[in-house]
Coordinates of N, CA, C and O in Angstrom, one line a residue:
X1 N 125.8 84.1 83.0 CA 124.6 83.9 82.3 C 124.8 84.8 81.0 O 125.2 85.9 81.0
X2 N 124.5 84.2 79.8 CA 124.7 84.8 78.6 C 123.6 85.8 78.3 O 122.5 85.7 78.9
X3 N 123.8 86.7 77.3 CA 122.8 87.8 77.0 C 121.4 87.3 76.7 O 120.5 87.8 77.2
X4 N 121.3 86.3 75.8 CA 120.0 85.8 75.5 C 119.3 85.2 76.7 O 118.1 85.4 76.9
X5 N 120.0 84.4 77.4 CA 119.4 83.7 78.6 C 119.0 84.8 79.6 O 117.9 84.7 80.2
X6 N 119.8 85.8 79.8 CA 119.5 86.9 80.7 C 118.3 87.6 80.2 O 117.4 87.9 81.0
X7 N 118.2 87.9 78.9 CA 117.0 88.5 78.4 C 115.7 87.7 78.5 O 114.6 88.2 78.8
X8 N 115.8 86.4 78.3 CA 114.7 85.5 78.5 C 114.2 85.5 79.9 O 113.0 85.5 80.2
X9 N 115.2 85.4 80.9 CA 114.8 85.4 82.3 C 114.2 86.7 82.7 O 113.1 86.7 83.3
X10 N 114.7 87.8 82.2 CA 114.1 89.1 82.5 C 112.7 89.2 82.0 O 111.8 89.7 82.7
X11 N 112.5 88.7 80.8 CA 111.1 88.8 80.2 C 110.1 87.9 81.0 O 109.0 88.3 81.2
X12 N 110.6 86.8 81.4 CA 109.7 85.9 82.2 C 109.4 86.5 83.6 O 108.3 86.4 84.1
X13 N 110.4 87.1 84.2 CA 110.2 87.8 85.5 C 109.2 89.0 85.3 O 108.3 89.1 86.1
X14 N 109.3 89.7 84.2 CA 108.4 90.8 84.0 C 107.0 90.3 83.7 O 106.0 90.9 84.3
X15 N 106.9 89.3 82.9 CA 105.5 88.8 82.7 C 104.9 88.2 83.9 O 103.7 88.5 84.2
X16 N 105.6 87.6 84.8 CA 105.1 87.0 86.0 C 104.7 88.1 87.0 O 103.7 88.0 87.7
X17 N 105.5 89.2 87.0 CA 105.2 90.3 87.9 C 103.8 90.9 87.5 O 103.0 91.2 88.4
X18 N 103.6 91.0 86.2 CA 102.3 91.6 85.8 C 101.1 90.6 86.2 O 100.0 91.0 86.6
X19 N 101.4 89.3 86.0 CA 100.4 88.3 86.4 C 100.1 88.4 87.9 O 98.9 88.3 88.2
X20 N 101.1 88.6 88.7 CA 100.9 88.7 90.1 C 100.0 89.9 90.5 O 99.1 89.8 91.3
X21 N 100.3 91.0 89.9 CA 99.6 92.3 90.1 C 98.1 92.1 89.6 O 97.2 92.5 90.4
X22 N 97.9 91.5 88.5 CA 96.6 91.3 87.9 C 95.8 90.3 88.8 O 94.6 90.6 89.1
X23 N 96.5 89.3 89.2 CA 95.8 88.3 90.1 C 95.4 88.9 91.4 O 94.3 88.6 91.9
X24 N 96.2 89.7 92.0 CA 95.9 90.4 93.3 C 94.7 91.3 93.1 O 93.8 91.3 93.9
X25 N 94.6 92.0 92.0 CA 93.5 92.9 91.7 C 92.2 92.1 91.5 O 91.2 92.5 92.1
X26 N 92.3 91.0 90.8 CA 91.1 90.2 90.5 C 90.6 89.6 91.9 O 89.5 89.5 92.2
X27 N 91.6 89.1 92.6 CA 91.3 88.5 93.9 C 90.6 89.4 94.8 O 89.6 89.1 95.5
X28 N 91.0 90.7 94.9 CA 90.4 91.7 95.8 C 89.0 92.0 95.2 O 88.0 92.1 96.0
X29 N 88.9 92.1 93.9 CA 87.6 92.4 93.3 C 86.5 91.3 93.6 O 85.4 91.6 93.9
X30 N 87.0 90.1 93.5 CA 86.1 89.0 93.7 C 85.7 88.7 95.1 O 84.6 88.2 95.4
X31 N 86.6 88.9 96.0 CA 86.4 88.5 97.4 C 86.2 89.6 98.4 O 85.8 89.4 99.5
X32 N 86.4 90.9 97.9 CA 86.0 92.0 98.7 C 86.5 92.0 100.1 O 87.7 91.8 100.4
X33 N 85.6 92.1 101.1 CA 86.0 92.1 102.5 C 86.5 90.8 103.0 O 87.1 90.7 104.1
X34 N 86.3 89.7 102.3 CA 86.7 88.4 102.7 C 88.1 88.0 102.1 O 88.4 86.8 102.1
X35 N 88.7 88.9 101.5 CA 90.0 88.7 100.9 C 91.1 88.2 101.9 O 91.1 88.7 103.0
X36 N 91.9 87.3 101.5 CA 93.0 86.9 102.4 C 94.2 87.8 102.2 O 94.8 87.8 101.1
X37 N 94.4 88.7 103.2 CA 95.5 89.6 103.0 C 96.8 89.0 102.8 O 97.7 89.5 102.1
X38 N 97.0 87.8 103.3 CA 98.3 87.1 103.1 C 98.5 86.7 101.7 O 99.6 86.8 101.1
X39 N 97.4 86.4 101.0 CA 97.5 86.1 99.5 C 97.8 87.4 98.7 O 98.8 87.4 97.9
X40 N 97.1 88.4 99.0 CA 97.3 89.7 98.2 C 98.7 90.3 98.5 O 99.4 90.6 97.6
X41 N 99.1 90.3 99.8 CA 100.4 90.9 100.1 C 101.5 90.0 99.6 O 102.5 90.5 99.1
X42 N 101.3 88.7 99.6 CA 102.3 87.8 99.0 C 102.5 88.0 97.5 O 103.6 88.0 97.0
X43 N 101.4 88.2 96.8 CA 101.4 88.4 95.4 C 102.1 89.7 95.1 O 102.9 89.8 94.2
X44 N 101.8 90.8 95.8 CA 102.3 92.1 95.6 C 103.8 92.1 96.0 O 104.6 92.8 95.3
X45 N 104.2 91.5 97.0 CA 105.6 91.4 97.4 C 106.4 90.6 96.3 O 107.5 91.0 96.0
X46 N 105.8 89.5 95.9 CA 106.5 88.8 94.8 C 106.6 89.6 93.6 O 107.7 89.6 92.9
X47 N 105.6 90.4 93.2 CA 105.7 91.3 92.0 C 106.8 92.3 92.2 O 107.5 92.6 91.2
X48 N 106.9 92.9 93.4 CA 108.0 93.9 93.6 C 109.3 93.2 93.5 O 110.3 93.8 92.9
X49 N 109.5 92.1 94.0 CA 110.8 91.4 93.9 C 111.1 91.0 92.4 O 112.2 91.1 92.0
X50 N 110.1 90.6 91.7 CA 110.3 90.2 90.3 C 110.7 91.5 89.5 O 111.6 91.4 88.7
X51 N 110.0 92.6 89.8 CA 110.4 93.8 89.1 C 111.8 94.2 89.4 O 112.5 94.7 88.5
X52 N 112.2 94.1 90.6 CA 113.6 94.4 91.0 C 114.6 93.5 90.3 O 115.6 93.9 89.8
X53 N 114.2 92.2 90.2 CA 115.1 91.2 89.6 C 115.3 91.4 88.1 O 116.3 91.0 87.5
X54 N 114.2 92.0 87.5 CA 114.3 92.2 86.0 C 115.6 93.0 85.7 O 116.3 92.8 84.8
X55 N 115.8 94.0 86.6 CA 117.0 94.9 86.3 C 118.3 94.4 87.0 O 119.3 95.0 86.9
X56 N 118.2 93.2 87.7 CA 119.3 92.7 88.4 C 119.5 91.2 88.2 O 119.8 90.5 89.2
X57 N 119.3 90.8 87.0 CA 119.3 89.3 86.7 C 120.7 88.7 86.9 O 120.9 87.5 87.0
X58 N 121.7 89.6 87.1 CA 123.1 89.2 87.4 C 123.3 89.0 88.8 O 124.3 88.5 89.3
X59 N 122.4 89.5 89.7 CA 122.6 89.5 91.1 C 122.0 88.2 91.7 O 120.8 88.0 91.7
X60 N 122.8 87.4 92.3 CA 122.4 86.1 92.9 C 121.5 86.5 94.1 O 120.5 85.8 94.3
X61 N 121.8 87.5 94.8 CA 121.0 87.9 96.0 C 119.6 88.3 95.5 O 118.6 87.8 96.1
X62 N 119.4 89.1 94.5 CA 118.1 89.5 94.0 C 117.3 88.3 93.5 O 116.1 88.2 93.8
X63 N 118.0 87.3 92.8 CA 117.3 86.1 92.4 C 116.8 85.2 93.5 O 115.7 84.7 93.5
X64 N 117.7 85.1 94.5 CA 117.3 84.3 95.7 C 116.2 84.9 96.5 O 115.3 84.2 96.9
X65 N 116.2 86.2 96.6 CA 115.1 86.9 97.3 C 113.8 86.7 96.5 O 112.7 86.5 97.1
X66 N 113.9 86.9 95.2 CA 112.7 86.7 94.4 C 112.2 85.3 94.5 O 111.0 85.1 94.6
X67 N 113.0 84.3 94.4 CA 112.6 82.9 94.6 C 111.9 82.7 95.9 O 110.9 82.0 96.0
X68 N 112.5 83.3 97.0 CA 111.9 83.1 98.3 C 110.5 83.7 98.4 O 109.5 83.1 98.9
X69 N 110.4 85.0 97.9 CA 109.1 85.7 98.0 C 108.0 85.0 97.0 O 106.9 85.0 97.3
X70 N 108.5 84.5 95.9 CA 107.6 83.8 95.0 C 107.1 82.5 95.7 O 105.9 82.2 95.6
X71 N 108.0 81.8 96.3 CA 107.6 80.6 97.0 C 106.6 80.9 98.1 O 105.6 80.2 98.3
X72 N 106.8 82.0 98.9 CA 105.9 82.4 99.9 C 104.5 82.7 99.4 O 103.5 82.4 100.0
X73 N 104.5 83.4 98.2 CA 103.2 83.7 97.6 C 102.4 82.5 97.2 O 101.2 82.4 97.4
X74 N 103.2 81.5 96.7 CA 102.6 80.2 96.3 C 102.0 79.5 97.5 O 100.9 79.1 97.5
X75 N 102.8 79.5 98.6 CA 102.3 78.9 99.8 C 101.0 79.5 100.3 O 100.1 78.8 100.8
X76 N 101.0 80.8 100.3 CA 99.8 81.6 100.8 C 98.6 81.3 100.0 O 97.5 81.1 100.5
X77 N 98.8 81.3 98.7 CA 97.7 81.0 97.7 C 97.2 79.6 97.9 O 96.0 79.3 97.9
X78 N 98.1 78.6 98.1 CA 97.7 77.2 98.3 C 96.9 77.0 99.6 O 96.0 76.3 99.7
X79 N 97.4 77.7 100.7 CA 96.7 77.7 101.9 C 95.2 78.2 101.8 O 94.3 77.7 102.4
X80 N 95.1 79.3 101.0 CA 93.8 79.9 100.8 C 92.9 79.1 99.9 O 91.7 79.1 100.0
X81 N 93.5 78.4 99.0 CA 92.7 77.6 98.0 C 92.9 78.2 96.6 O 92.6 79.4 96.4
X82 N 93.2 77.4 95.7 CA 93.5 77.9 94.3 C 92.2 78.0 93.5 O 91.6 77.0 93.3
X83 N 91.8 79.2 93.2 CA 90.7 79.4 92.2 C 91.3 79.8 90.9 O 92.5 79.9 90.7
X84 N 90.5 80.1 89.9 CA 91.0 80.4 88.6 C 91.8 81.7 88.6 O 92.7 81.9 87.7
X85 N 91.5 82.6 89.5 CA 92.3 83.9 89.6 C 93.7 83.6 90.0 O 94.6 84.4 89.6
X86 N 94.0 82.6 90.7 CA 95.3 82.3 91.3 C 96.1 81.2 90.6 O 97.3 81.2 90.6
X87 N 95.4 80.3 89.9 CA 96.0 79.2 89.3 C 97.1 79.5 88.3 O 98.2 79.0 88.4
X88 N 96.8 80.4 87.4 CA 97.8 80.7 86.4 C 99.0 81.5 87.0 O 100.2 81.2 86.6
X89 N 98.7 82.3 87.9 CA 99.8 83.1 88.6 C 100.7 82.1 89.4 O 101.9 82.2 89.4
X90 N 100.1 81.2 90.1 CA 100.9 80.2 90.9 C 101.7 79.4 90.0 O 102.9 79.1 90.3
X91 N 101.2 79.0 88.9 CA 102.0 78.2 87.9 C 103.2 79.0 87.5 O 104.4 78.5 87.4
X92 N 103.0 80.3 87.1 CA 104.1 81.2 86.7 C 105.1 81.4 87.8 O 106.3 81.4 87.6
X93 N 104.6 81.6 89.0 CA 105.5 81.8 90.2 C 106.4 80.5 90.4 O 107.6 80.7 90.7
X94 N 105.8 79.4 90.3 CA 106.6 78.2 90.4 C 107.7 78.1 89.3 O 108.9 77.7 89.6
X95 N 107.3 78.5 88.1 CA 108.3 78.5 87.0 C 109.4 79.5 87.3 O 110.6 79.1 87.1
X96 N 109.1 80.7 87.7 CA 110.2 81.7 87.9 C 111.0 81.3 89.2 O 112.2 81.6 89.2
X97 N 110.4 80.7 90.1 CA 111.2 80.2 91.3 C 112.3 79.2 90.8 O 113.5 79.4 91.1
X98 N 111.9 78.3 89.9 CA 112.9 77.3 89.4 C 113.9 78.0 88.5 O 115.1 77.7 88.6
X99 N 113.5 79.0 87.7 CA 114.4 79.7 86.8 C 115.4 80.5 87.7 O 116.6 80.5 87.3
X100 N 115.0 81.2 88.7 CA 115.9 81.9 89.6 C 116.9 81.0 90.3 O 118.1 81.3 90.3
X101 N 116.4 79.9 90.8 CA 117.3 79.0 91.5 C 118.3 78.4 90.5 O 119.5 78.3 90.8
X102 N 117.8 78.0 89.3 CA 118.7 77.5 88.3 C 119.8 78.5 87.9 O 121.0 78.1 87.7
X103 N 119.4 79.7 87.8 CA 120.4 80.8 87.4 C 121.4 80.9 88.4 O 122.6 81.2 88.1
X104 N 121.1 80.8 89.7 CA 122.1 80.9 90.8 C 123.0 79.7 90.8 O 124.2 79.8 91.0
X105 N 122.5 78.5 90.5 CA 123.3 77.3 90.4 C 124.3 77.3 89.3 O 125.4 76.8 89.4
X106 N 123.8 77.9 88.1 CA 124.7 77.9 86.9 C 125.8 78.9 87.0 O 126.7 78.9 86.1
X107 N 125.9 79.6 88.1 CA 127.0 80.6 88.2 C 128.3 80.0 88.6 O 128.5 79.1 89.2

């Protein structure tokens, strides 16, 4: 992966990690005691994987783990029901999943 592509991927991973953290916070604030812990934990696990992958965009293992956790977070959100707090985040997670998988294929 070339420097510019690496930087673009890292920036997208970083942006999506912040979206996941923000969406988890909004989701908890809106749903309180009725929050789906699978959704919140899925978003926060995806954010942690994304943050790790920012510094490891050359690591196929980091990218595959990130793609897996992002996909799991999307699945949890879809099971719970997509509201406006989750829709943008889910879209971004789908995008980074594809980017991570493409980066692994291109090696």
